[in-house]
XYZ file of C-alpha atoms in Angstrom:
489
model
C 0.000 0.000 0.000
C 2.867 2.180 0.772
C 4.319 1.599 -2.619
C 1.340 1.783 -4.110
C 0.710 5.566 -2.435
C 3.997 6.496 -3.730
C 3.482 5.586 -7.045
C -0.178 7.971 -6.792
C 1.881 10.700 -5.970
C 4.526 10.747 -8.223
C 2.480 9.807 -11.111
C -0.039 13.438 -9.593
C 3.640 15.432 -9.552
C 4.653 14.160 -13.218
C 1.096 15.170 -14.819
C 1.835 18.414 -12.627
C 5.104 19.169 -13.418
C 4.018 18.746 -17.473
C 2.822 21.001 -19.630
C 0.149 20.299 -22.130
C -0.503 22.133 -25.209
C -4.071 24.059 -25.263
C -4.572 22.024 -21.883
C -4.846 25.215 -19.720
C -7.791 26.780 -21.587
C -10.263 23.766 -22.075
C -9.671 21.110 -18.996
C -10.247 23.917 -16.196
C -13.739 24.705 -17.772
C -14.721 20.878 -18.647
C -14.012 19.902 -15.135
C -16.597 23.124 -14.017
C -18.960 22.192 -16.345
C -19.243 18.452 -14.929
C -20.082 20.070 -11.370
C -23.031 18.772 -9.728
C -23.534 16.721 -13.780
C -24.479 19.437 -15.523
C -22.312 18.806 -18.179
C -24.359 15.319 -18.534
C -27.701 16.593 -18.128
C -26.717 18.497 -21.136
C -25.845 15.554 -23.303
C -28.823 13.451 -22.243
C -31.119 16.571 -23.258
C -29.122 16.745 -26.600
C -29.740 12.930 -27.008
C -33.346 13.238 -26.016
C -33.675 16.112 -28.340
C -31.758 14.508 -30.946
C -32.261 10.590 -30.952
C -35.892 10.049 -30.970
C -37.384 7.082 -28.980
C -33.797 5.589 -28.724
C -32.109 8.418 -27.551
C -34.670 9.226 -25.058
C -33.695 5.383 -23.614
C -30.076 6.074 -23.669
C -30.627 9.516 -21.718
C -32.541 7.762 -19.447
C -30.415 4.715 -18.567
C -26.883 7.154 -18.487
C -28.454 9.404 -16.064
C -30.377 6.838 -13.941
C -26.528 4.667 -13.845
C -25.533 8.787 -13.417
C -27.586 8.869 -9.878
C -26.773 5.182 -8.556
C -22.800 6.322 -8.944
C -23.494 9.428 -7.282
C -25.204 8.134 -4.810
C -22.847 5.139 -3.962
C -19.955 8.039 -4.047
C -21.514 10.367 -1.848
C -22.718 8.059 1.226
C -20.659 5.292 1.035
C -17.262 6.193 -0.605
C -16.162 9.847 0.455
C -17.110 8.888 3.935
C -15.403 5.293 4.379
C -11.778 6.435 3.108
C -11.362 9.829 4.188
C -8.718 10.785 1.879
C -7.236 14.138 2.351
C -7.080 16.062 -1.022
C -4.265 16.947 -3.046
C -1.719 19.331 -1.826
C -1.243 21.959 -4.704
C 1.814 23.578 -4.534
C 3.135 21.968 -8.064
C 0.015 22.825 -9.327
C 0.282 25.751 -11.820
C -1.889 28.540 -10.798
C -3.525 28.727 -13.927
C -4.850 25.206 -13.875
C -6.208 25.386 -10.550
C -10.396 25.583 -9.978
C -11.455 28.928 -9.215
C -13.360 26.974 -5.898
C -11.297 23.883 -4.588
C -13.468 21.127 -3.289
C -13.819 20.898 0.408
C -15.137 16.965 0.318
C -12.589 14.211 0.370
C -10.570 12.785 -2.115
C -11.433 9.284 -2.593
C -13.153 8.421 -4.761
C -13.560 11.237 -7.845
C -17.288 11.660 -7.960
C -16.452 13.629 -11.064
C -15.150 10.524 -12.513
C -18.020 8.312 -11.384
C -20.251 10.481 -12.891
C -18.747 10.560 -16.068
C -17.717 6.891 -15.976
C -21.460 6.260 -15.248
C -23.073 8.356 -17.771
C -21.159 7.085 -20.877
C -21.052 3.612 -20.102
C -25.279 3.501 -19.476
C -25.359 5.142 -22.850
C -22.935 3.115 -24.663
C -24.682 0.159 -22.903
C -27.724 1.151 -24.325
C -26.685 2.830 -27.765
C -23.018 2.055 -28.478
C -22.504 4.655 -31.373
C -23.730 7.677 -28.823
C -21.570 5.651 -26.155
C -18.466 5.575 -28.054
C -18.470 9.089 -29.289
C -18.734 10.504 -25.500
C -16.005 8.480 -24.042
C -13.123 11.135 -25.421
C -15.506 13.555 -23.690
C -15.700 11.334 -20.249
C -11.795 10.917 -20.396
C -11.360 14.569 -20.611
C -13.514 15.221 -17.564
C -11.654 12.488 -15.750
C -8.054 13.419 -16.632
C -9.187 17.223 -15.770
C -9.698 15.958 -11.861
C -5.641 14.916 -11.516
C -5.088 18.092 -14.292
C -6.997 20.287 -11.964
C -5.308 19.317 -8.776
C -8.868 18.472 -7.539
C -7.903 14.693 -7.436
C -4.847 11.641 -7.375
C -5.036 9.456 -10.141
C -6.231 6.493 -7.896
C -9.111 8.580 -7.076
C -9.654 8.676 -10.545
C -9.286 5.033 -11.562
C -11.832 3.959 -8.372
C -14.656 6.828 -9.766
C -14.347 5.509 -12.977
C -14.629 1.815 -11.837
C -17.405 2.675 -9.385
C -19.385 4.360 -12.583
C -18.934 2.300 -14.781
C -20.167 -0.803 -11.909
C -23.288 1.152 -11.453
C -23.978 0.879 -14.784
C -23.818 -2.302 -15.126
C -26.001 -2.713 -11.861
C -28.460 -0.515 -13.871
C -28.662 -2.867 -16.728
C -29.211 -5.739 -14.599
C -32.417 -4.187 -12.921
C -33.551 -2.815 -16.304
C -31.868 -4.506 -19.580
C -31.564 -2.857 -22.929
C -34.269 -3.370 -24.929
C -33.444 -4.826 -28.459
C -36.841 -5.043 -29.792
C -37.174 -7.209 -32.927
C -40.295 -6.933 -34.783
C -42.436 -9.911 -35.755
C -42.973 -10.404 -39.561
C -45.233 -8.187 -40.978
C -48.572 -10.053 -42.203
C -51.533 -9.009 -44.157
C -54.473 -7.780 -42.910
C -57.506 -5.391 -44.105
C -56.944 -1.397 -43.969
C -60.420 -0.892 -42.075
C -61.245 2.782 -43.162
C -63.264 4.286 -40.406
C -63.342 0.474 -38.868
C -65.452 -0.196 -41.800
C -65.488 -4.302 -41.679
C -64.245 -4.392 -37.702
C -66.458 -6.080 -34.511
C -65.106 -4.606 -31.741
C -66.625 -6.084 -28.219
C -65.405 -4.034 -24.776
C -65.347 -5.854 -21.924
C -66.582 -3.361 -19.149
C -65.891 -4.956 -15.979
C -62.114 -5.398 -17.492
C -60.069 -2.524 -15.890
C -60.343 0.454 -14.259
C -63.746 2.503 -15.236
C -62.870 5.271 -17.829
C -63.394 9.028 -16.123
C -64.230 11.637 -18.830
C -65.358 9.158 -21.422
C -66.226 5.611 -21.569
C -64.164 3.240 -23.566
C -66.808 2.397 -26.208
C -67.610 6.033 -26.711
C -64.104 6.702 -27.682
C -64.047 3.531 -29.949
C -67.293 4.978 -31.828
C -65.486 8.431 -32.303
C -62.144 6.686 -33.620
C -63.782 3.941 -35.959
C -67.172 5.687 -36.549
C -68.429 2.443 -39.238
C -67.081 0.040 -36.279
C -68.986 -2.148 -34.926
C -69.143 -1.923 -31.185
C -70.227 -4.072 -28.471
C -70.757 -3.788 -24.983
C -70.148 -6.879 -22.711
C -70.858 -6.936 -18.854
C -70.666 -9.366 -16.218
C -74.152 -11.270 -16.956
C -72.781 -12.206 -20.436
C -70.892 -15.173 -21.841
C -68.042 -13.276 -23.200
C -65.893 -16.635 -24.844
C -69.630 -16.924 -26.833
C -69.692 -13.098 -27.974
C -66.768 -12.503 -28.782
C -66.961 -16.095 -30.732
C -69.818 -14.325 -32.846
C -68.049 -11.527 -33.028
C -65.219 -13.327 -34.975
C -67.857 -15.220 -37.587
C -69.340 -11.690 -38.043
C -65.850 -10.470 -38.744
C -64.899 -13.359 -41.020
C -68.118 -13.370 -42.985
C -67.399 -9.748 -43.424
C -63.718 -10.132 -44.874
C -62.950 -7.853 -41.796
C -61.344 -8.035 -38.032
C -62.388 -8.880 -34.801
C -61.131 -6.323 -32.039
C -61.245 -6.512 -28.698
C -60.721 -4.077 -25.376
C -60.365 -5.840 -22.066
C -57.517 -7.420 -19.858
C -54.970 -9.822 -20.526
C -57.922 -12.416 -19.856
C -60.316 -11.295 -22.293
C -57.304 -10.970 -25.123
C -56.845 -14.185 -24.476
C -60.392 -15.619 -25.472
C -60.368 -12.958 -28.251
C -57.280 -14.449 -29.249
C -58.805 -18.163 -29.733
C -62.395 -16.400 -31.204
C -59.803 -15.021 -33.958
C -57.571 -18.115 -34.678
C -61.026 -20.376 -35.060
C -62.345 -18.321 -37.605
C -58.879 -17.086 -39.106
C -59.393 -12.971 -38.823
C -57.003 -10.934 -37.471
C -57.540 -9.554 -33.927
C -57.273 -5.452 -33.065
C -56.295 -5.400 -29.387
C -57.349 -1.879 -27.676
C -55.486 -1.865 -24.238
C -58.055 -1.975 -21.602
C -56.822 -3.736 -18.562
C -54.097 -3.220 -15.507
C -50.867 -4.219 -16.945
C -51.683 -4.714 -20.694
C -48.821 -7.228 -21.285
C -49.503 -7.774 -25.322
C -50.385 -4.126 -25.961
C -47.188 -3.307 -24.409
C -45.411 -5.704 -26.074
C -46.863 -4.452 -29.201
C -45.675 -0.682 -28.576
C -49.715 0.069 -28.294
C -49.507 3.034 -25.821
C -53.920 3.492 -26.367
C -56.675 3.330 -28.239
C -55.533 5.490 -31.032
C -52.415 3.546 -31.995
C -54.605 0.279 -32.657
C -57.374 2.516 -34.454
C -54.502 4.330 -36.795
C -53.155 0.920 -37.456
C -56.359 -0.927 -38.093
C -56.888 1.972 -40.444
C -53.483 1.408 -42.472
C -54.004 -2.114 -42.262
C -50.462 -2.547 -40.698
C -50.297 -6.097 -38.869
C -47.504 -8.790 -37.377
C -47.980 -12.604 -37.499
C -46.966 -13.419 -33.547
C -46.777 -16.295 -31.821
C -49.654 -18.428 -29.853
C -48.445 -21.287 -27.157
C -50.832 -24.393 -26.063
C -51.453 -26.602 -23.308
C -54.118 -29.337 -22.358
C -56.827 -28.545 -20.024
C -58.488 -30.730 -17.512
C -60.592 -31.842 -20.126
C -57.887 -33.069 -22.434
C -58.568 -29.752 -24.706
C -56.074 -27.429 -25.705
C -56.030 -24.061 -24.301
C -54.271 -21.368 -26.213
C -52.139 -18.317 -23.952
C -50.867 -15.442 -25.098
C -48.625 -14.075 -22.738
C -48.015 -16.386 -19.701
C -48.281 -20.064 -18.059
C -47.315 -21.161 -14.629
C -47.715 -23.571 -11.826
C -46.641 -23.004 -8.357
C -46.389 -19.391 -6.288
C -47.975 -17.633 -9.402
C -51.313 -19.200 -9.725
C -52.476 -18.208 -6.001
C -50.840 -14.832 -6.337
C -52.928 -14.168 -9.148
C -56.200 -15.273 -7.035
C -55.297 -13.060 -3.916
C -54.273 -10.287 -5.916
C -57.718 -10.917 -8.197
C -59.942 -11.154 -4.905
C -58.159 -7.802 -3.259
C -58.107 -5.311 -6.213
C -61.166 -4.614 -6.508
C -61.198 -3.442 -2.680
C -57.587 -1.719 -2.598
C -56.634 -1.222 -5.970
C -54.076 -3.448 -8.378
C -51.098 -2.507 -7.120
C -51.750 -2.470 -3.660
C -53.449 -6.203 -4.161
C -50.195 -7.273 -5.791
C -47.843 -6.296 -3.157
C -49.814 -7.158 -0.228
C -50.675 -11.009 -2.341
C -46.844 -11.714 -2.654
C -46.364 -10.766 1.209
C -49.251 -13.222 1.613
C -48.449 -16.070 -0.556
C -44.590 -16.211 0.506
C -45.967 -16.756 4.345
C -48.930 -19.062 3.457
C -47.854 -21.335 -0.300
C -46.182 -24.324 0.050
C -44.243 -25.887 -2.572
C -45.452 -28.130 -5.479
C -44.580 -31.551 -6.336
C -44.587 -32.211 -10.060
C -42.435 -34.446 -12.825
C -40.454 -32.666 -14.993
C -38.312 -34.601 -17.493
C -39.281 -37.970 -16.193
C -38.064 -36.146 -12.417
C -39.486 -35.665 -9.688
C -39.354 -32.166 -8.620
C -40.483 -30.100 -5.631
C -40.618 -26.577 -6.719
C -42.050 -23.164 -6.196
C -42.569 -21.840 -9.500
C -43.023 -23.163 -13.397
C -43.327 -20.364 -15.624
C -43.420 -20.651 -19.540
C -43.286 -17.624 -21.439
C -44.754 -17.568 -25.182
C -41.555 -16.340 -26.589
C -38.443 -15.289 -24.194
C -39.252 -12.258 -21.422
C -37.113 -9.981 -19.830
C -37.478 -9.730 -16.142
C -36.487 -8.081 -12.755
C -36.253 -10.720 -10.153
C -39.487 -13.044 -9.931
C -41.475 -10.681 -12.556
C -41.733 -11.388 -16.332
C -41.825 -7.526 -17.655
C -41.662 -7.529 -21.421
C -41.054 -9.295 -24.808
C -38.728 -8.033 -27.232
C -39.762 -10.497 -30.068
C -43.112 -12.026 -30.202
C -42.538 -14.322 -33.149
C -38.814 -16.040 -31.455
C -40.312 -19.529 -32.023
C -39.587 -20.698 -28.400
C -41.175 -20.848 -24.674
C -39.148 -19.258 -21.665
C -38.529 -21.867 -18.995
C -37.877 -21.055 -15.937
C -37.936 -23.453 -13.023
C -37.929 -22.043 -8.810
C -36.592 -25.527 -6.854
C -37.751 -25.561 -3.296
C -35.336 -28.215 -1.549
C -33.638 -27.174 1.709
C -34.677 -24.340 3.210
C -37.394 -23.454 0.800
C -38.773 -19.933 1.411
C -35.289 -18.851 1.561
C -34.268 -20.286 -1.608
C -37.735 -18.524 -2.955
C -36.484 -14.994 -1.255
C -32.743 -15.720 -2.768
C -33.991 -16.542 -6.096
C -36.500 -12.995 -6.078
C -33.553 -10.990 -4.897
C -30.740 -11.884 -7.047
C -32.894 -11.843 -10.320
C -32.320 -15.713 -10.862
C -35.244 -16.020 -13.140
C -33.871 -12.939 -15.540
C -31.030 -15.221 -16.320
C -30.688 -17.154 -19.938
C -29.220 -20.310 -20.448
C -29.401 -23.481 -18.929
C -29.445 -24.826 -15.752
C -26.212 -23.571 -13.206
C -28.139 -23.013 -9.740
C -29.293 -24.955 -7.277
C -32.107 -22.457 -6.777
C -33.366 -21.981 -10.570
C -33.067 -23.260 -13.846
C -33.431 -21.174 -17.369
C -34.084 -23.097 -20.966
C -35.930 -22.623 -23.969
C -38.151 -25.040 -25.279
C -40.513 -25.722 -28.105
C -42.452 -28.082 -25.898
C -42.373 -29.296 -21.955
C -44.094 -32.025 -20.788
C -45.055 -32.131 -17.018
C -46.027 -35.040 -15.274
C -46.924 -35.935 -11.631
C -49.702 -32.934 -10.606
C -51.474 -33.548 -7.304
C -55.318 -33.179 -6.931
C -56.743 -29.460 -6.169
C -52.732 -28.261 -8.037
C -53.667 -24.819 -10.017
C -52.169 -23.150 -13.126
C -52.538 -19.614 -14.254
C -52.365 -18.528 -17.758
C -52.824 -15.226 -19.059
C -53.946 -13.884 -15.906
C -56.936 -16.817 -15.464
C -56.039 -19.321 -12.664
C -57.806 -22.610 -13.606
C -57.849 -26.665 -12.166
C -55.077 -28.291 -13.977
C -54.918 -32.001 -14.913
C -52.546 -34.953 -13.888
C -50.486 -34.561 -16.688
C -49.993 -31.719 -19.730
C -47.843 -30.673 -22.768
C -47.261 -27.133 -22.974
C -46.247 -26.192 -26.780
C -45.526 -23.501 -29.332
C -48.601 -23.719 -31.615
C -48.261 -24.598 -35.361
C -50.691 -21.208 -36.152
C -49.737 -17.906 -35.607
C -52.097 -14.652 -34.704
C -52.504 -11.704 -36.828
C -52.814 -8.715 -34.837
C -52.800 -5.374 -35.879
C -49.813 -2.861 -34.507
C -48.452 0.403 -34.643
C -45.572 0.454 -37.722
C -42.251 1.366 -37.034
C-alpha cells in the first residue's frame, strides 16, 4: 500500500510538473462544467432532443446509472476512506479551480459520474456511447489536471461508474426489440369491416369518457359491443369473430390480458385478425406491441399494418387445448394471481399485488410435479410464449413475439425453501438465460415441456386466469400464428 501511495503521488507530480498544449484553456472549464452533472444533463437533453425514442432510452439509462454512482460516491465512498485532497503547490496557478473542493478525495465523484453516464449510454446505444467516451476521459483526466484529485481517485470513480452501470442494466436490460414479420391484414377505413366487443368490468372505469364512446369516435363504421358481467363473453366474442370473417374484416377486442386471451382463440377459429385496444391493468400484449392506447390500434387498423406473432398451447383438464398469449405457470404464481384478483377490486391493483406476494410467501407451500421424467419439488413453473425480460421473480416484457420458443424457468424448493424462494427474487435468478447452473433456478428454452406428476386441487394460471389443472400436460408452441394489428415502425 505504501508503494502503491507512492506511485499515486509521483504519477499526480509528473502530470503536474508537465505542460500540455491548449490544456490550460479547455480542462479547467470541462471539469466546471461536470459540477453537480451538468455537463451530462446536457448531453442526455441533446440525445433526447436529438435521438428520438432511442435516444430518449439512452438519456434515461446514463443518467439513472448517473444517480446510482453518485449516490454510492456520496454516502458510502467519500465517507469510508477519508482521503485528504491533493496538496497543490506543483500545481500551476492557472490550472487550478477557481473553488477547490472541500469533500474528500477518494473516490472522484467527477469521474463516477462521467464513468457512469457514458457507459449507461454506450450500454444502451453504443454509437452515442463511443463518441462521448473522449468527452468522459477529458472530464476524468481534468480531476488529476486540476489538482482536484490523485489518479487512484480517478481510476476507483471511474470503476465505481462504470459498476453502477452495469447494476443498472441488470435491474432494467436494454431493450433490443425485434419486430415480428409483418402479415396481411384489411386497412379498415373508419373500422369499416371491424367487430369490436369491450369488456366493461375489465379494468379500471374510464373518467371523462367511456371506452366504447371513444371507440365509436375513432372507428365511426365500427362495430361496437358492450359486454358486462351477466354475459358469456368466450360466446360473444366467438360471434363476433364469424361476423368479422363473414365480413372479410377483423375482430377487435378491449379488455384485460384475460379477455385478449379468449379474443385471441375467437380469432384463430375463424382465421381474422384480432385489433387489441389496451383496456386492462398491466396490458402485457399491448405493451409488447408498442400500443400506448386506443388510437395507436385505431390508426393501425386503419393502415391495415399487422404482425404474425406467436400463440403457445397446453391441455386442459378436459384433455382440450387451451391457447395463452402471454403467460403459463404452476406453483407461487397461480395463487398470487387469485389473492391479488380477490383484493383489487377493494384496494386497488397494485396495492393487491404487493400485499398477495407478502401473503403467498408466508402461506404457499411448494409443489410436487415431474419434470423430465423427475421428480421435482418446486415453487414456480413459468413458460413464457416467446423469451421475457425480467427483474427478479417478474416477467416484464417481450422483445420479439414471433422467437419460435417458450421461456422456462424453473424455482426448486429443496432445503430451506422460502429462503431459496427470497434468494432466487432478490438476485434476479429467473432474468437469467441459459441453462441450468443453480441450485435455486433453472433457465431453458423449449418448443415443448411435458409435465407429469400434478397432485389433486394443483392450479395453473395462464394469461392472468387461474384454472384446475390435470394430472399430466404438454405445454407447446402452436403450429398457427395470430394476426394482430400494430403500430408500424
Amino acid at each position: 500500500m505504501r508503494r502503491l501511495l507512492k506511485w499515486d503521488r509521483q504519477l499526480f507530480g509528473q502530470v503536474a510538473a508537465t505542460r500540455w498544449p491548449g490544456a490550460d484553456a479547455v480542462l479547467p472549464r470541462l471539469s466546471r462544467a461536470a459540477n453537480h452533472g451538468v455537463l451530462w444533463m446536457g448531453a442526455a437533453a441533446a440525445l433526447a432532443a436529438a435521438g428520438g425514442k432511442p435516444g430518449r432510452r439512452a438519456a434515461l439509462r446514463g443518467l439513472g446509472s448517473l444517480a446510482l454512482a453518485s449516490a454510492v460516491v456520496n454516502t458510502v465512498g467519500k465517507h469510508a476512506v477519508g482521503r485528504p485532497r491533493p496538496v497543490l503547490d506543483a500545481v500551476p496557478l492557472i490550472r487550478r479551480l477557481h473553488r477547490q473542493p472541500f469533500t474528500t478525495s477518494f473516490p472522484s465523484g467527477h469521474s463516477a459520474s462521467a464513468a457512469a453516464f457514458t457507459a449507461g449510454v454506450l450500454l444502451e446505444t453504443p454509437a452515442w456511447g463511443l463518441a462521448l467516451v473522449p468527452l468522459a476521459a477529458a472530464v476524468a483526466f481534468s480531476r488529476v489536471y486540476t489538482g482536484a484529485h490523485y489518479p487512484s481517485d480517478v481510476l476507483a470513480g471511474v470503476a465505481v461508474g462504470a459498476g453502477a452501470a452495469l447494476a443498472v442494466r441488470g435491474l432494467v436490460p436494454e431493450r433490443r426489440d425485434t419486430a415480428p414479420p409483418r402479415a396481411e391484414a384489411p386497412a379498415l377505413n373508419a373500422g369499416e369491416g371491424l367487430t369490436v366487443v369491450v369488456n366493461t368490468a375489465s379494468g379500471v372505469p374510464e373518467i371523462l369518457m367511456p371506452a366504447a364512446d371513444q371507440l365509436r369516435l375513432l372507428l365511426p363504421k365500427a362495430r361496437v359491443l358492450e359486454a358486462t358481467e351477466d354475459d358469456d363473453l368466450a360466446a360473444l366474442l366467438d360471434e363476433a369473430a364469424r361476423a368479422a370473417a363473414e365480413d372479410g374484416g377483423a375482430l377487435g377486442v378491449h379488455g384485460g390480458d384475460g379477455t385478449i386471451n379468449t379474443a385471441a382463440a375467437a380469432a384463430t377459429r375463424h382465421h381474422v385478425p384480432l385489433a387489441v385496444f389496451p383496456g386492462g391493468t398491466r396490458n402485457h400484449l399491448s405493451v409488447d406491441l408498442g400500443i400506448r392506447d386506443l388510437g395507436d390500434t385505431a390508426a393501425a387498423v386503419q393502415a391495415g399494418h399487422a404482425a404474425a406473432i406467436d400463440l403457445a398451447t397446453f391441455q386442459g383438464a378436459d384433455g382440450e387445448p387451451v391457447l395463452f398469449v402471454n403467460t403459463f405457470s404452476i406453483g407461487a404464481y397461480p395463487e398470487l394471481v387469485r389473492v391479488r384478483e380477490r383484493w383489487s377490486r377493494r384496494l386497488g391493483s397494485w396495492p393487491a399485488s404487493v400485499l398477495a406476494a407478502v401473503h403467498v410467501l408466508r402461506t404457499a407451500e411448494p409443489v410436487e410435479i415431474t419434470l423430465g421424467g423427475r421428480p421435482r419439488r418446486i415453487w414456480l413453473l413459468f413458460a413464457g410464449n416467446c423469451a421475457y425480460r425480467s427483474v427478479g421473480l417478474a416477467p416484464l416484457r417481450r422483445t420479439d413475439l414471433a422467437d419460435g420458443t417458450l421461456d422456462v424457468r424453473v424455482v426448486d424448493a429443496g432445503p430451506y425453501p422460502r429462503s431459496r424462494l427470497v434468494a432466487a427474487a432478490l438476485t434476479g435468478g429467473l432474468g437469467r438465460k441459459g441453462s441450468a447452473g443453480s441450485p435455486v433456478y433453472t433457465a431453458v428454452r423449449r418448443r415443448s415441456l411435458r409435465v407429469g406428476g400434478l397432485h389433486p386441487g394443483t392450479r395453473l394460471a395462464y394469461d392472468g386466469e387461474v384454472a384446475a389443472a390435470p394430472e399430466e400436460l404438454t405445454i407447446r408452441k402452436s403450429q398457427r400464428g395470430l394476426v394482430v394489428y400494430r403500430p408500424q415502425r
